[in-house]
PDB file of C-alpha atoms and ligand atoms in Angstrom:
ATOM      1  CA  MET A   1      65.939-179.874 -93.425  1.00  0.00           C
ATOM      2  CA  ILE A   2      69.403-179.869 -92.163  1.00  0.00           C
ATOM      3  CA  HIS A   3      70.506-183.512 -91.598  1.00  0.00           C
ATOM      4  CA  TYR A   4      73.022-183.128 -88.377  1.00  0.00           C
ATOM      5  CA  LYS A   5      75.891-185.963 -88.814  1.00  0.00           C
ATOM      6  CA  SER A   6      76.711-188.743 -86.288  1.00  0.00           C
ATOM      7  CA  ILE A   7      80.431-188.836 -85.229  1.00  0.00           C
ATOM      8  CA  GLU A   8      80.757-191.507 -87.619  1.00  0.00           C
ATOM      9  CA  ASP A   9      78.998-189.503 -90.394  1.00  0.00           C
ATOM     10  CA  ILE A  10      81.996-186.735 -89.417  1.00  0.00           C
ATOM     11  CA  GLU A  11      84.771-189.046 -89.541  1.00  0.00           C
ATOM     12  CA  SER A  12      83.768-190.306 -93.146  1.00  0.00           C
ATOM     13  CA  ILE A  13      83.657-186.705 -94.239  1.00  0.00           C
ATOM     14  CA  ARG A  14      86.848-186.191 -92.851  1.00  0.00           C
ATOM     15  CA  GLU A  15      88.240-189.038 -94.815  1.00  0.00           C
ATOM     16  CA  SER A  16      86.815-187.676 -98.082  1.00  0.00           C
ATOM     17  CA  SER A  17      88.005-183.781 -96.989  1.00  0.00           C
ATOM     18  CA  LEU A  18      91.767-185.012 -96.500  1.00  0.00           C
ATOM     19  CA  LEU A  19      91.709-186.855 -99.730  1.00  0.00           C
ATOM     20  CA  VAL A  20      90.713-183.595-101.279  1.00  0.00           C
ATOM     21  CA  ALA A  21      93.582-181.883 -99.335  1.00  0.00           C
ATOM     22  CA  LYS A  22      95.869-184.213-100.412  1.00  0.00           C
ATOM     23  CA  THR A  23      94.633-183.960-103.727  1.00  0.00           C
ATOM     24  CA  HIS A  24      95.375-180.218-103.455  1.00  0.00           C
ATOM     25  CA  ALA A  25      98.955-180.701-102.099  1.00  0.00           C
ATOM     26  CA  LEU A  26      99.769-182.760-105.173  1.00  0.00           C
ATOM     27  CA  LEU A  27      98.659-179.988-107.125  1.00  0.00           C
ATOM     28  CA  ALA A  28     100.542-177.834-105.042  1.00  0.00           C
ATOM     29  CA  MET A  29     103.971-179.565-106.072  1.00  0.00           C
ATOM     30  CA  GLU A  30     103.509-179.095-109.678  1.00  0.00           C
ATOM     31  CA  ILE A  31     101.439-175.960-109.970  1.00  0.00           C
ATOM     32  CA  ARG A  32     104.333-173.238-111.562  1.00  0.00           C
ATOM     33  CA  PRO A  33     104.040-171.033-114.609  1.00  0.00           C
ATOM     34  CA  GLY A  34     103.834-172.774-117.942  1.00  0.00           C
ATOM     35  CA  ILE A  35     101.629-175.568-116.774  1.00  0.00           C
ATOM     36  CA  THR A  36      98.032-176.367-118.053  1.00  0.00           C
ATOM     37  CA  SER A  37      95.338-176.670-115.741  1.00  0.00           C
ATOM     38  CA  LEU A  38      93.745-179.279-117.790  1.00  0.00           C
ATOM     39  CA  SER A  39      97.216-181.478-116.990  1.00  0.00           C
ATOM     40  CA  LEU A  40      96.455-180.667-112.938  1.00  0.00           C
ATOM     41  CA  ASP A  41      92.800-182.153-113.797  1.00  0.00           C
ATOM     42  CA  ARG A  42      94.278-185.277-114.969  1.00  0.00           C
ATOM     43  CA  LEU A  43      96.526-185.525-112.093  1.00  0.00           C
ATOM     44  CA  ALA A  44      93.835-184.893-109.522  1.00  0.00           C
ATOM     45  CA  GLU A  45      91.251-187.712-111.486  1.00  0.00           C
ATOM     46  CA  THR A  46      93.867-190.121-111.113  1.00  0.00           C
ATOM     47  CA  PHE A  47      95.081-189.249-107.644  1.00  0.00           C
ATOM     48  CA  ILE A  48      91.473-189.095-106.395  1.00  0.00           C
ATOM     49  CA  ARG A  49      90.483-192.626-107.697  1.00  0.00           C
ATOM     50  CA  ASP A  50      93.791-194.451-107.038  1.00  0.00           C
ATOM     51  CA  HIS A  51      93.118-193.439-103.305  1.00  0.00           C
ATOM     52  CA  GLY A  52      89.395-194.855-103.702  1.00  0.00           C
ATOM     53  CA  GLY A  53      87.568-191.790-104.295  1.00  0.00           C
ATOM     54  CA  VAL A  54      85.214-190.440-106.766  1.00  0.00           C
ATOM     55  CA  PRO A  55      85.616-186.738-108.205  1.00  0.00           C
ATOM     56  CA  ALA A  56      82.839-185.475-106.909  1.00  0.00           C
ATOM     57  CA  PHE A  57      82.392-182.545-109.391  1.00  0.00           C
ATOM     58  CA  LYS A  58      82.919-184.467-112.657  1.00  0.00           C
ATOM     59  CA  GLY A  59      79.434-185.312-113.885  1.00  0.00           C
ATOM     60  CA  TYR A  60      77.633-183.326-111.407  1.00  0.00           C
ATOM     61  CA  GLN A  61      74.628-181.484-113.322  1.00  0.00           C
ATOM     62  CA  GLY A  62      76.923-182.127-116.429  1.00  0.00           C
ATOM     63  CA  PHE A  63      80.050-180.348-115.102  1.00  0.00           C
ATOM     64  CA  PRO A  64      82.529-182.117-117.489  1.00  0.00           C
ATOM     65  CA  TYR A  65      85.710-181.876-115.064  1.00  0.00           C
ATOM     66  CA  THR A  66      87.294-183.173-111.794  1.00  0.00           C
ATOM     67  CA  LEU A  67      88.512-179.608-110.692  1.00  0.00           C
ATOM     68  CA  CYS A  68      86.813-176.119-111.050  1.00  0.00           C
ATOM     69  CA  VAL A  69      89.824-174.059-111.981  1.00  0.00           C
ATOM     70  CA  SER A  70      89.221-170.378-112.021  1.00  0.00           C
ATOM     71  CA  PRO A  71      91.910-167.799-112.606  1.00  0.00           C
ATOM     72  CA  ASN A  72      92.178-164.214-112.157  1.00  0.00           C
ATOM     73  CA  GLU A  73      88.823-162.756-112.667  1.00  0.00           C
ATOM     74  CA  VAL A  74      87.158-166.100-112.737  1.00  0.00           C
ATOM     75  CA  VAL A  75      85.228-166.234-109.199  1.00  0.00           C
ATOM     76  CA  VAL A  76      84.295-169.831-109.592  1.00  0.00           C
ATOM     77  CA  HIS A  77      83.450-173.088-111.520  1.00  0.00           C
ATOM     78  CA  GLY A  78      85.914-172.075-114.345  1.00  0.00           C
ATOM     79  CA  PHE A  79      86.971-175.237-116.838  1.00  0.00           C
ATOM     80  CA  PRO A  80      90.396-176.272-116.598  1.00  0.00           C
ATOM     81  CA  ARG A  81      92.094-175.297-119.820  1.00  0.00           C
ATOM     82  CA  ASN A  82      94.944-176.502-122.392  1.00  0.00           C
ATOM     83  CA  GLU A  83      96.482-173.140-121.958  1.00  0.00           C
ATOM     84  CA  PRO A  84      99.931-172.554-119.716  1.00  0.00           C
ATOM     85  CA  LEU A  85      99.336-170.653-116.273  1.00  0.00           C
ATOM     86  CA  ARG A  86     101.451-167.327-116.668  1.00  0.00           C
ATOM     87  CA  GLU A  87     103.730-165.780-114.050  1.00  0.00           C
ATOM     88  CA  GLY A  88     101.629-163.309-111.967  1.00  0.00           C
ATOM     89  CA  ASP A  89      98.389-165.216-112.118  1.00  0.00           C
ATOM     90  CA  ILE A  90      95.927-166.451-109.493  1.00  0.00           C
ATOM     91  CA  VAL A  91      94.031-169.341-109.369  1.00  0.00           C
ATOM     92  CA  SER A  92      91.479-170.920-107.608  1.00  0.00           C
ATOM     93  CA  ILE A  93      91.436-174.656-107.588  1.00  0.00           C
ATOM     94  CA  ASP A  94      87.845-176.037-106.337  1.00  0.00           C
ATOM     95  CA  CYS A  95      88.062-179.873-105.775  1.00  0.00           C
ATOM     96  CA  GLY A  96      85.477-182.330-104.138  1.00  0.00           C
ATOM     97  CA  VAL A  97      85.551-186.188-103.419  1.00  0.00           C
ATOM     98  CA  LEU A  98      82.941-188.819-102.769  1.00  0.00           C
ATOM     99  CA  LYS A  99      84.280-191.585-100.848  1.00  0.00           C
ATOM    100  CA  ASN A 100      82.191-194.072 -98.353  1.00  0.00           C
ATOM    101  CA  GLY A 101      78.976-192.404 -99.427  1.00  0.00           C
ATOM    102  CA  PHE A 102      80.181-189.189 -97.976  1.00  0.00           C
ATOM    103  CA  TYR A 103      81.483-186.022 -99.483  1.00  0.00           C
ATOM    104  CA  GLY A 104      84.235-183.424 -98.862  1.00  0.00           C
ATOM    105  CA  ASP A 105      84.836-180.109-100.632  1.00  0.00           C
ATOM    106  CA  SER A 106      87.749-177.852-100.657  1.00  0.00           C
ATOM    107  CA  ALA A 107      89.124-174.753-102.393  1.00  0.00           C
ATOM    108  CA  TYR A 108      92.320-173.033-102.248  1.00  0.00           C
ATOM    109  CA  THR A 109      93.739-169.998-104.432  1.00  0.00           C
ATOM    110  CA  PHE A 110      97.091-170.383-105.646  1.00  0.00           C
ATOM    111  CA  GLY A 111      99.595-167.460-106.458  1.00  0.00           C
ATOM    112  CA  ILE A 112     101.669-168.510-109.791  1.00  0.00           C
ATOM    113  CA  GLY A 113     105.240-167.290-108.851  1.00  0.00           C
ATOM    114  CA  GLU A 114     105.345-163.536-108.278  1.00  0.00           C
ATOM    115  CA  ILE A 115     101.904-161.872-107.873  1.00  0.00           C
ATOM    116  CA  PRO A 116     101.352-158.606-107.696  1.00  0.00           C
ATOM    117  CA  CYS A 117     101.109-156.886-103.791  1.00  0.00           C
ATOM    118  CA  PRO A 118      97.566-155.783-104.251  1.00  0.00           C
ATOM    119  CA  VAL A 119      96.781-159.129-105.321  1.00  0.00           C
ATOM    120  CA  ALA A 120      98.651-160.910-102.666  1.00  0.00           C
ATOM    121  CA  ARG A 121      96.424-158.698-100.311  1.00  0.00           C
ATOM    122  CA  LEU A 122      92.975-159.653-101.643  1.00  0.00           C
ATOM    123  CA  LEU A 123      94.345-163.382-101.224  1.00  0.00           C
ATOM    124  CA  ARG A 124      95.117-162.754 -97.228  1.00  0.00           C
ATOM    125  CA  THR A 125      92.150-161.308 -96.502  1.00  0.00           C
ATOM    126  CA  THR A 126      89.822-163.759 -98.138  1.00  0.00           C
ATOM    127  CA  TYR A 127      92.054-166.436 -96.340  1.00  0.00           C
ATOM    128  CA  GLU A 128      91.495-164.660 -93.009  1.00  0.00           C
ATOM    129  CA  SER A 129      87.681-164.121 -93.688  1.00  0.00           C
ATOM    130  CA  LEU A 130      87.113-168.098 -93.862  1.00  0.00           C
ATOM    131  CA  TYR A 131      89.173-168.610 -90.701  1.00  0.00           C
ATOM    132  CA  LEU A 132      87.244-165.701 -88.990  1.00  0.00           C
ATOM    133  CA  GLY A 133      83.924-167.185 -90.128  1.00  0.00           C
ATOM    134  CA  ILE A 134      85.074-170.805 -88.646  1.00  0.00           C
ATOM    135  CA  GLU A 135      85.633-169.113 -85.477  1.00  0.00           C
ATOM    136  CA  GLN A 136      82.346-168.205 -85.488  1.00  0.00           C
ATOM    137  CA  LEU A 137      80.722-171.467 -86.096  1.00  0.00           C
ATOM    138  CA  MET A 138      80.077-172.849 -82.614  1.00  0.00           C
ATOM    139  CA  VAL A 139      77.241-173.561 -80.485  1.00  0.00           C
ATOM    140  CA  GLY A 140      75.540-170.553 -78.961  1.00  0.00           C
ATOM    141  CA  ASN A 141      75.940-168.561 -82.567  1.00  0.00           C
ATOM    142  CA  THR A 142      73.759-168.764 -85.459  1.00  0.00           C
ATOM    143  CA  LEU A 143      74.784-169.243 -89.405  1.00  0.00           C
ATOM    144  CA  GLY A 144      74.776-165.115 -89.905  1.00  0.00           C
ATOM    145  CA  ASP A 145      77.472-164.463 -87.542  1.00  0.00           C
ATOM    146  CA  VAL A 146      79.632-166.507 -89.603  1.00  0.00           C
ATOM    147  CA  SER A 147      78.493-164.595 -92.603  1.00  0.00           C
ATOM    148  CA  TRP A 148      78.437-161.324 -90.625  1.00  0.00           C
ATOM    149  CA  THR A 149      81.999-161.876 -89.451  1.00  0.00           C
ATOM    150  CA  ILE A 150      83.102-163.029 -93.465  1.00  0.00           C
ATOM    151  CA  GLN A 151      81.391-159.891 -94.924  1.00  0.00           C
ATOM    152  CA  ARG A 152      82.561-157.254 -92.027  1.00  0.00           C
ATOM    153  CA  HIS A 153      86.487-158.385 -92.615  1.00  0.00           C
ATOM    154  CA  ALA A 154      86.253-158.282 -96.442  1.00  0.00           C
ATOM    155  CA  GLU A 155      84.739-155.124 -96.702  1.00  0.00           C
ATOM    156  CA  LYS A 156      86.968-153.569 -94.152  1.00  0.00           C
ATOM    157  CA  ALA A 157      89.615-154.214 -96.401  1.00  0.00           C
ATOM    158  CA  GLY A 158      87.827-152.377 -99.450  1.00  0.00           C
ATOM    159  CA  TYR A 159      86.886-155.656-101.062  1.00  0.00           C
ATOM    160  CA  SER A 160      83.034-156.652-102.132  1.00  0.00           C
ATOM    161  CA  VAL A 161      81.420-160.221-101.228  1.00  0.00           C
ATOM    162  CA  VAL A 162      79.973-162.291-103.593  1.00  0.00           C
ATOM    163  CA  ARG A 163      76.236-162.604-103.295  1.00  0.00           C
ATOM    164  CA  GLU A 164      75.142-165.251-106.024  1.00  0.00           C
ATOM    165  CA  LEU A 165      77.334-168.039-104.605  1.00  0.00           C
ATOM    166  CA  VAL A 166      77.395-169.298-101.086  1.00  0.00           C
ATOM    167  CA  GLY A 167      78.662-172.001 -98.816  1.00  0.00           C
ATOM    168  CA  HIS A 168      76.487-175.157 -98.018  1.00  0.00           C
ATOM    169  CA  GLY A 169      75.828-178.092 -96.025  1.00  0.00           C
ATOM    170  CA  LEU A 170      77.254-181.448 -97.165  1.00  0.00           C
ATOM    171  CA  GLY A 171      77.602-184.963 -96.296  1.00  0.00           C
ATOM    172  CA  ARG A 172      75.359-187.717 -98.345  1.00  0.00           C
ATOM    173  CA  GLN A 173      75.118-184.802-100.786  1.00  0.00           C
ATOM    174  CA  LEU A 174      77.167-182.610-102.143  1.00  0.00           C
ATOM    175  CA  HIS A 175      74.907-179.623-101.490  1.00  0.00           C
ATOM    176  CA  GLU A 176      72.625-179.400 -98.436  1.00  0.00           C
ATOM    177  CA  PRO A 177      70.910-177.334 -96.453  1.00  0.00           C
ATOM    178  CA  PRO A 178      71.486-174.958 -94.905  1.00  0.00           C
ATOM    179  CA  GLU A 179      72.889-172.612 -97.542  1.00  0.00           C
ATOM    180  CA  LEU A 180      75.660-170.349 -95.835  1.00  0.00           C
ATOM    181  CA  PRO A 181      76.034-166.893 -97.482  1.00  0.00           C
ATOM    182  CA  ASN A 182      79.157-164.752 -97.169  1.00  0.00           C
ATOM    183  CA  TYR A 183      77.252-162.075 -96.218  1.00  0.00           C
ATOM    184  CA  GLY A 184      74.723-161.649 -93.498  1.00  0.00           C
ATOM    185  CA  LYS A 185      73.374-160.046 -90.098  1.00  0.00           C
ATOM    186  CA  LYS A 186      74.586-161.213 -86.542  1.00  0.00           C
ATOM    187  CA  GLY A 187      71.997-163.397 -84.507  1.00  0.00           C
ATOM    188  CA  GLN A 188      69.980-164.185 -87.621  1.00  0.00           C
ATOM    189  CA  GLY A 189      69.546-167.556 -89.680  1.00  0.00           C
ATOM    190  CA  GLU A 190      69.959-171.031 -88.297  1.00  0.00           C
ATOM    191  CA  PRO A 191      71.347-171.634 -85.046  1.00  0.00           C
ATOM    192  CA  VAL A 192      74.693-173.505 -84.937  1.00  0.00           C
ATOM    193  CA  ARG A 193      74.163-177.184 -83.373  1.00  0.00           C
ATOM    194  CA  ASN A 194      76.285-179.845 -82.874  1.00  0.00           C
ATOM    195  CA  GLY A 195      76.534-182.606 -85.876  1.00  0.00           C
ATOM    196  CA  LEU A 196      76.400-179.581 -88.433  1.00  0.00           C
ATOM    197  CA  VAL A 197      78.767-179.939 -91.338  1.00  0.00           C
ATOM    198  CA  VAL A 198      79.063-177.115 -93.862  1.00  0.00           C
ATOM    199  CA  ALA A 199      81.297-175.933 -96.501  1.00  0.00           C
ATOM    200  CA  ILE A 200      82.365-172.292 -95.475  1.00  0.00           C
ATOM    201  CA  GLU A 201      83.674-170.454 -98.849  1.00  0.00           C
ATOM    202  CA  PRO A 202      84.163-166.844 -99.184  1.00  0.00           C
ATOM    203  CA  MET A 203      84.268-165.489-102.802  1.00  0.00           C
ATOM    204  CA  ILE A 204      85.838-162.064-102.342  1.00  0.00           C
ATOM    205  CA  ASN A 205      86.319-159.397-105.195  1.00  0.00           C
ATOM    206  CA  GLN A 206      89.045-156.818-105.447  1.00  0.00           C
ATOM    207  CA  GLY A 207      86.369-154.409-107.288  1.00  0.00           C
ATOM    208  CA  ARG A 208      82.598-154.813-107.294  1.00  0.00           C
ATOM    209  CA  ARG A 209      80.669-157.726-106.327  1.00  0.00           C
ATOM    210  CA  PHE A 210      78.604-158.273-109.570  1.00  0.00           C
ATOM    211  CA  VAL A 211      79.013-161.494-111.257  1.00  0.00           C
ATOM    212  CA  MET A 212      78.514-162.731-115.078  1.00  0.00           C
ATOM    213  CA  GLN A 213      78.262-166.018-116.223  1.00  0.00           C
ATOM    214  CA  GLU A 214      80.214-167.201-119.380  1.00  0.00           C
ATOM    215  CA  SER A 215      78.448-168.558-122.492  1.00  0.00           C
ATOM    216  CA  ASP A 216      79.651-172.207-121.371  1.00  0.00           C
ATOM    217  CA  GLY A 217      77.194-172.262-118.804  1.00  0.00           C
ATOM    218  CA  TRP A 218      79.448-172.479-115.902  1.00  0.00           C
ATOM    219  CA  THR A 219      82.364-170.329-115.694  1.00  0.00           C
ATOM    220  CA  ILE A 220      81.551-167.225-113.452  1.00  0.00           C
ATOM    221  CA  ARG A 221      83.685-164.152-113.532  1.00  0.00           C
ATOM    222  CA  THR A 222      83.536-160.953-112.262  1.00  0.00           C
ATOM    223  CA  ALA A 223      81.472-158.068-114.223  1.00  0.00           C
ATOM    224  CA  ASP A 224      84.112-155.496-113.508  1.00  0.00           C
ATOM    225  CA  ARG A 225      87.100-158.111-114.797  1.00  0.00           C
ATOM    226  CA  LYS A 226      89.143-157.243-111.518  1.00  0.00           C
ATOM    227  CA  PRO A 227      90.359-160.457-109.735  1.00  0.00           C
ATOM    228  CA  SER A 228      88.566-162.551-107.293  1.00  0.00           C
ATOM    229  CA  ALA A 229      89.678-164.895-104.342  1.00  0.00           C
ATOM    230  CA  HIS A 230      88.149-168.249-103.258  1.00  0.00           C
ATOM    231  CA  TYR A 231      89.136-170.471-100.232  1.00  0.00           C
ATOM    232  CA  GLU A 232      86.791-173.139 -99.007  1.00  0.00           C
ATOM    233  CA  HIS A 233      86.874-175.660 -96.024  1.00  0.00           C
ATOM    234  CA  THR A 234      84.703-178.494 -95.087  1.00  0.00           C
ATOM    235  CA  VAL A 235      83.822-178.106 -91.406  1.00  0.00           C
ATOM    236  CA  ALA A 236      81.849-179.924 -88.812  1.00  0.00           C
ATOM    237  CA  VAL A 237      80.670-178.750 -85.345  1.00  0.00           C
ATOM    238  CA  VAL A 238      81.688-181.014 -82.409  1.00  0.00           C
ATOM    239  CA  ASN A 239      81.599-180.607 -78.863  1.00  0.00           C
ATOM    240  CA  GLY A 240      80.098-177.015 -79.542  1.00  0.00           C
ATOM    241  CA  LYS A 241      83.075-176.093 -81.551  1.00  0.00           C
ATOM    242  CA  ALA A 242      84.274-176.055 -85.241  1.00  0.00           C
ATOM    243  CA  GLU A 243      86.656-178.624 -86.081  1.00  0.00           C
ATOM    244  CA  ILE A 244      87.982-178.238 -89.631  1.00  0.00           C
ATOM    245  CA  LEU A 245      87.807-181.438 -91.495  1.00  0.00           C
ATOM    246  CA  SER A 246      89.835-180.294 -94.978  1.00  0.00           C
ATOM    247  CA  SER A 247      93.311-178.924 -94.523  1.00  0.00           C
ATOM    248  CA  PHE A 248      95.769-176.617 -95.912  1.00  0.00           C
ATOM    249  CA  GLU A 249      98.690-177.406 -93.767  1.00  0.00           C
ATOM    250  CA  LEU A 250      99.050-179.986 -96.508  1.00  0.00           C
ATOM    251  CA  ILE A 251      98.880-177.838 -99.099  1.00  0.00           C
ATOM    252  CA  GLU A 252     101.344-175.350 -97.514  1.00  0.00           C
ATOM    253  CA  GLN A 253     103.720-177.771 -97.005  1.00  0.00           C
ATOM    254  CA  ALA A 254     104.010-179.017-100.638  1.00  0.00           C
ATOM    255  CA  LEU A 255     104.073-175.002-101.577  1.00  0.00           C
ATOM    256  CA  LYS A 256     107.262-174.739 -99.362  1.00  0.00           C
ATOM    257  CA  GLU A 257     108.626-177.778-100.977  1.00  0.00           C
ATOM    258  CA  ASN A 258     108.334-176.302-104.488  1.00  0.00           C
ATOM    259  CA  ASN A 259     110.246-173.818-105.427  1.00  0.00           C
ATOM    260  CA  HIS A 260     108.533-172.271-108.316  1.00  0.00           C
ATOM    261  CA  ASN A 261     105.878-170.855-105.693  1.00  0.00           C
ATOM    262  CA  SER A 262     107.144-167.628-104.236  1.00  0.00           C
ATOM    263  CA  PHE A 263     103.718-166.600-103.001  1.00  0.00           C
ATOM    264  CA  ILE A 264     102.694-168.581 -99.691  1.00  0.00           C
ATOM    265  CA  ILE A 265      99.918-167.291 -97.251  1.00  0.00           C
ATOM    266  CA  ARG A 266     101.991-168.828 -94.297  1.00  0.00           C
TER     267      ARG A 266
HETATM  268 MG1  LIG B   1      84.110-175.988-103.453  1.00  0.00          MG
HETATM  269 MG1  LIG B   2      81.327-175.989-101.603  1.00  0.00          MG
END
């Protein structure tokens, strides 16, 4: 059953989602060749707790960290590591926060220094597919319209859509109904209603769509070891239209101030 949210609930989810965005912005200031993702994880946990939140992923079904850090061929759910990030890597950083009883969830794929042009194109297309999907989240449409739009944009560019992992409702739980796949058919699935809150999170592969789980029980990587990109916003439906509750503006402002990052989408 889908829990449609009140305006008050949505404001609480916005507060949690903005704390995720501020955490991402803090990481964007620090991310550069040579830094370890484990040090980013520590920064993120301290920042979230200092701002009255709880890291949502830490302890979730036994996940041991604040951040999911997924470089290059890792799609999602990678562990932060005590190994330096390298120039030319891409790395998806997924972060969730619980604050005042409500969750926020957002992910951003960073380019470390100069990244190869074909990989930059993968990031840009994935990012565009997220925003095109969000535009379809309106009363009068169904969730299938969102899914179809994301899939079409990614596949038109020659990429493939991961099927095994999907977007989701959220609120008092990190993962609630409905599921929101990044592939689907126009006009199918649940009708979009006011009060719906979902995490929309395209996971788009440069190569084939197939994924594998590593022996750590968490890390999901592409079967062909080609790169994968991932962007995620928490989005509410208010007055018939999508309202993005997380924020990439804060992240991108921080990237502009961090001279170590040459790759910025906008
Ligand atoms: Mg997430
Ligand atoms: Mg999510």
